[in-house]
């Protein structure tokens, strides 16, 4: 399951992608909310949040972002699904 943001003026709309379909939500984040979210992820992952490419893993989630004050920050959250082991 992927959650990512696309430009919409100054706000970013959250889109959820499940294999084969995209669901547009009514959730919108402004640049300050996005930066606060990424700062929290950086703090929990103990990785500094700098301008440029950012990638961190927290619990079952991997957050990838392009941090830019001039172009706008965008990010993707991927939830790692546990592998199902089958015995034969």
C-alpha positions as protocol buffer text, in pm:
chain_id: "A"
residue {
  index: 1
  type: UNK
  ca { x: 0 y: 0 z: 0 }
}
residue {
  index: 2
  type: UNK
  ca { x: 146 y: 333 z: -104 }
}
residue {
  index: 3
  type: UNK
  ca { x: 46 y: 676 z: 8 }
}
residue {
  index: 4
  type: UNK
  ca { x: 185 y: 970 z: -183 }
}
residue {
  index: 5
  type: UNK
  ca { x: 125 y: 1334 z: -247 }
}
residue {
  index: 6
  type: UNK
  ca { x: 74 y: 1530 z: -567 }
}
residue {
  index: 7
  type: UNK
  ca { x: 77 y: 1906 z: -620 }
}
residue {
  index: 8
  type: UNK
  ca { x: -244 y: 2104 z: -579 }
}
residue {
  index: 9
  type: UNK
  ca { x: -152 y: 2471 z: -544 }
}
residue {
  index: 10
  type: UNK
  ca { x: 9 y: 2507 z: -201 }
}
residue {
  index: 11
  type: UNK
  ca { x: -167 y: 2201 z: -62 }
}
residue {
  index: 12
  type: UNK
  ca { x: -81 y: 1837 z: -129 }
}
residue {
  index: 13
  type: UNK
  ca { x: -359 y: 1581 z: -169 }
}
residue {
  index: 14
  type: UNK
  ca { x: -303 y: 1232 z: -32 }
}
residue {
  index: 15
  type: UNK
  ca { x: -358 y: 950 z: -279 }
}
residue {
  index: 16
  type: UNK
  ca { x: -364 y: 587 z: -169 }
}
residue {
  index: 17
  type: UNK
  ca { x: -245 y: 334 z: -425 }
}
residue {
  index: 18
  type: UNK
  ca { x: -335 y: -31 z: -388 }
}
residue {
  index: 19
  type: UNK
  ca { x: -225 y: -265 z: -667 }
}
residue {
  index: 20
  type: UNK
  ca { x: -456 y: -193 z: -957 }
}
residue {
  index: 21
  type: UNK
  ca { x: -636 y: 109 z: -817 }
}
residue {
  index: 22
  type: UNK
  ca { x: -586 y: 467 z: -692 }
}
residue {
  index: 23
  type: UNK
  ca { x: -807 y: 626 z: -428 }
}
residue {
  index: 24
  type: UNK
  ca { x: -809 y: 1004 z: -394 }
}
residue {
  index: 25
  type: UNK
  ca { x: -872 y: 1120 z: -38 }
}
residue {
  index: 26
  type: UNK
  ca { x: -1003 y: 1453 z: 86 }
}
residue {
  index: 27
  type: UNK
  ca { x: -699 y: 1489 z: 313 }
}
residue {
  index: 28
  type: UNK
  ca { x: -480 y: 1787 z: 225 }
}
residue {
  index: 29
  type: UNK
  ca { x: -155 y: 1891 z: 389 }
}
residue {
  index: 30
  type: UNK
  ca { x: 15 y: 2228 z: 367 }
}
residue {
  index: 31
  type: UNK
  ca { x: 396 y: 2262 z: 346 }
}
residue {
  index: 32
  type: UNK
  ca { x: 432 y: 2319 z: 722 }
}
residue {
  index: 33
  type: UNK
  ca { x: 235 y: 2003 z: 803 }
}
residue {
  index: 34
  type: UNK
  ca { x: 446 y: 1803 z: 558 }
}
residue {
  index: 35
  type: UNK
  ca { x: 771 y: 1933 z: 707 }
}
residue {
  index: 36
  type: UNK
  ca { x: 649 y: 1862 z: 1062 }
}
residue {
  index: 37
  type: UNK
  ca { x: 556 y: 1507 z: 962 }
}
residue {
  index: 38
  type: UNK
  ca { x: 897 y: 1446 z: 803 }
}
residue {
  index: 39
  type: UNK
  ca { x: 1077 y: 1597 z: 1105 }
}
residue {
  index: 40
  type: UNK
  ca { x: 893 y: 1351 z: 1330 }
}
residue {
  index: 41
  type: UNK
  ca { x: 991 y: 1060 z: 1104 }
}
residue {
  index: 42
  type: UNK
  ca { x: 1353 y: 1181 z: 1100 }
}
residue {
  index: 43
  type: UNK
  ca { x: 1354 y: 1207 z: 1480 }
}
residue {
  index: 44
  type: UNK
  ca { x: 1212 y: 855 z: 1526 }
}
residue {
  index: 45
  type: UNK
  ca { x: 1454 y: 708 z: 1270 }
}
residue {
  index: 46
  type: UNK
  ca { x: 1747 y: 913 z: 1409 }
}
residue {
  index: 47
  type: UNK
  ca { x: 1829 y: 1048 z: 1064 }
}
residue {
  index: 48
  type: UNK
  ca { x: 1882 y: 1420 z: 997 }
}
residue {
  index: 49
  type: UNK
  ca { x: 1625 y: 1584 z: 771 }
}
residue {
  index: 50
  type: UNK
  ca { x: 1820 y: 1779 z: 510 }
}
residue {
  index: 51
  type: UNK
  ca { x: 1719 y: 1927 z: 177 }
}
residue {
  index: 52
  type: UNK
  ca { x: 1742 y: 1667 z: -99 }
}
residue {
  index: 53
  type: UNK
  ca { x: 1659 y: 1296 z: -97 }
}
residue {
  index: 54
  type: UNK
  ca { x: 1544 y: 1152 z: 237 }
}
residue {
  index: 55
  type: UNK
  ca { x: 1468 y: 789 z: 318 }
}
residue {
  index: 56
  type: UNK
  ca { x: 1387 y: 640 z: 659 }
}
residue {
  index: 57
  type: UNK
  ca { x: 1230 y: 326 z: 803 }
}
residue {
  index: 58
  type: UNK
  ca { x: 1006 y: 343 z: 1110 }
}
residue {
  index: 59
  type: UNK
  ca { x: 829 y: 29 z: 1230 }
}
residue {
  index: 60
  type: UNK
  ca { x: 668 y: -134 z: 922 }
}
residue {
  index: 61
  type: UNK
  ca { x: 686 y: 182 z: 710 }
}
residue {
  index: 62
  type: UNK
  ca { x: 946 y: 318 z: 470 }
}
residue {
  index: 63
  type: UNK
  ca { x: 926 y: 690 z: 400 }
}
residue {
  index: 64
  type: UNK
  ca { x: 1096 y: 829 z: 89 }
}
residue {
  index: 65
  type: UNK
  ca { x: 1094 y: 1202 z: 25 }
}
residue {
  index: 66
  type: UNK
  ca { x: 1239 y: 1478 z: -185 }
}
residue {
  index: 67
  type: UNK
  ca { x: 1277 y: 1775 z: 49 }
}
residue {
  index: 68
  type: UNK
  ca { x: 1287 y: 2113 z: -122 }
}
residue {
  index: 69
  type: UNK
  ca { x: 1178 y: 2455 z: 1 }
}
residue {
  index: 70
  type: UNK
  ca { x: 1180 y: 2602 z: -349 }
}
residue {
  index: 71
  type: UNK
  ca { x: 1004 y: 2320 z: -540 }
}
residue {
  index: 72
  type: UNK
  ca { x: 788 y: 2182 z: -260 }
}
residue {
  index: 73
  type: UNK
  ca { x: 844 y: 1866 z: -62 }
}
residue {
  index: 74
  type: UNK
  ca { x: 687 y: 1540 z: -179 }
}
residue {
  index: 75
  type: UNK
  ca { x: 691 y: 1203 z: -11 }
}
residue {
  index: 76
  type: UNK
  ca { x: 585 y: 839 z: -41 }
}
residue {
  index: 77
  type: UNK
  ca { x: 503 y: 606 z: 246 }
}
residue {
  index: 78
  type: UNK
  ca { x: 526 y: 236 z: 178 }
}
residue {
  index: 79
  type: UNK
  ca { x: 395 y: -18 z: 425 }
}
residue {
  index: 80
  type: UNK
  ca { x: 598 y: -335 z: 427 }
}
residue {
  index: 81
  type: UNK
  ca { x: 369 y: -634 z: 429 }
}
residue {
  index: 82
  type: UNK
  ca { x: 496 y: -933 z: 630 }
}
residue {
  index: 83
  type: UNK
  ca { x: 594 y: -1226 z: 418 }
}
residue {
  index: 84
  type: UNK
  ca { x: 371 y: -1528 z: 454 }
}
residue {
  index: 85
  type: UNK
  ca { x: 581 y: -1839 z: 492 }
}
residue {
  index: 86
  type: UNK
  ca { x: 427 y: -2161 z: 379 }
}
residue {
  index: 87
  type: UNK
  ca { x: 563 y: -2499 z: 467 }
}
residue {
  index: 88
  type: UNK
  ca { x: 553 y: -2781 z: 219 }
}
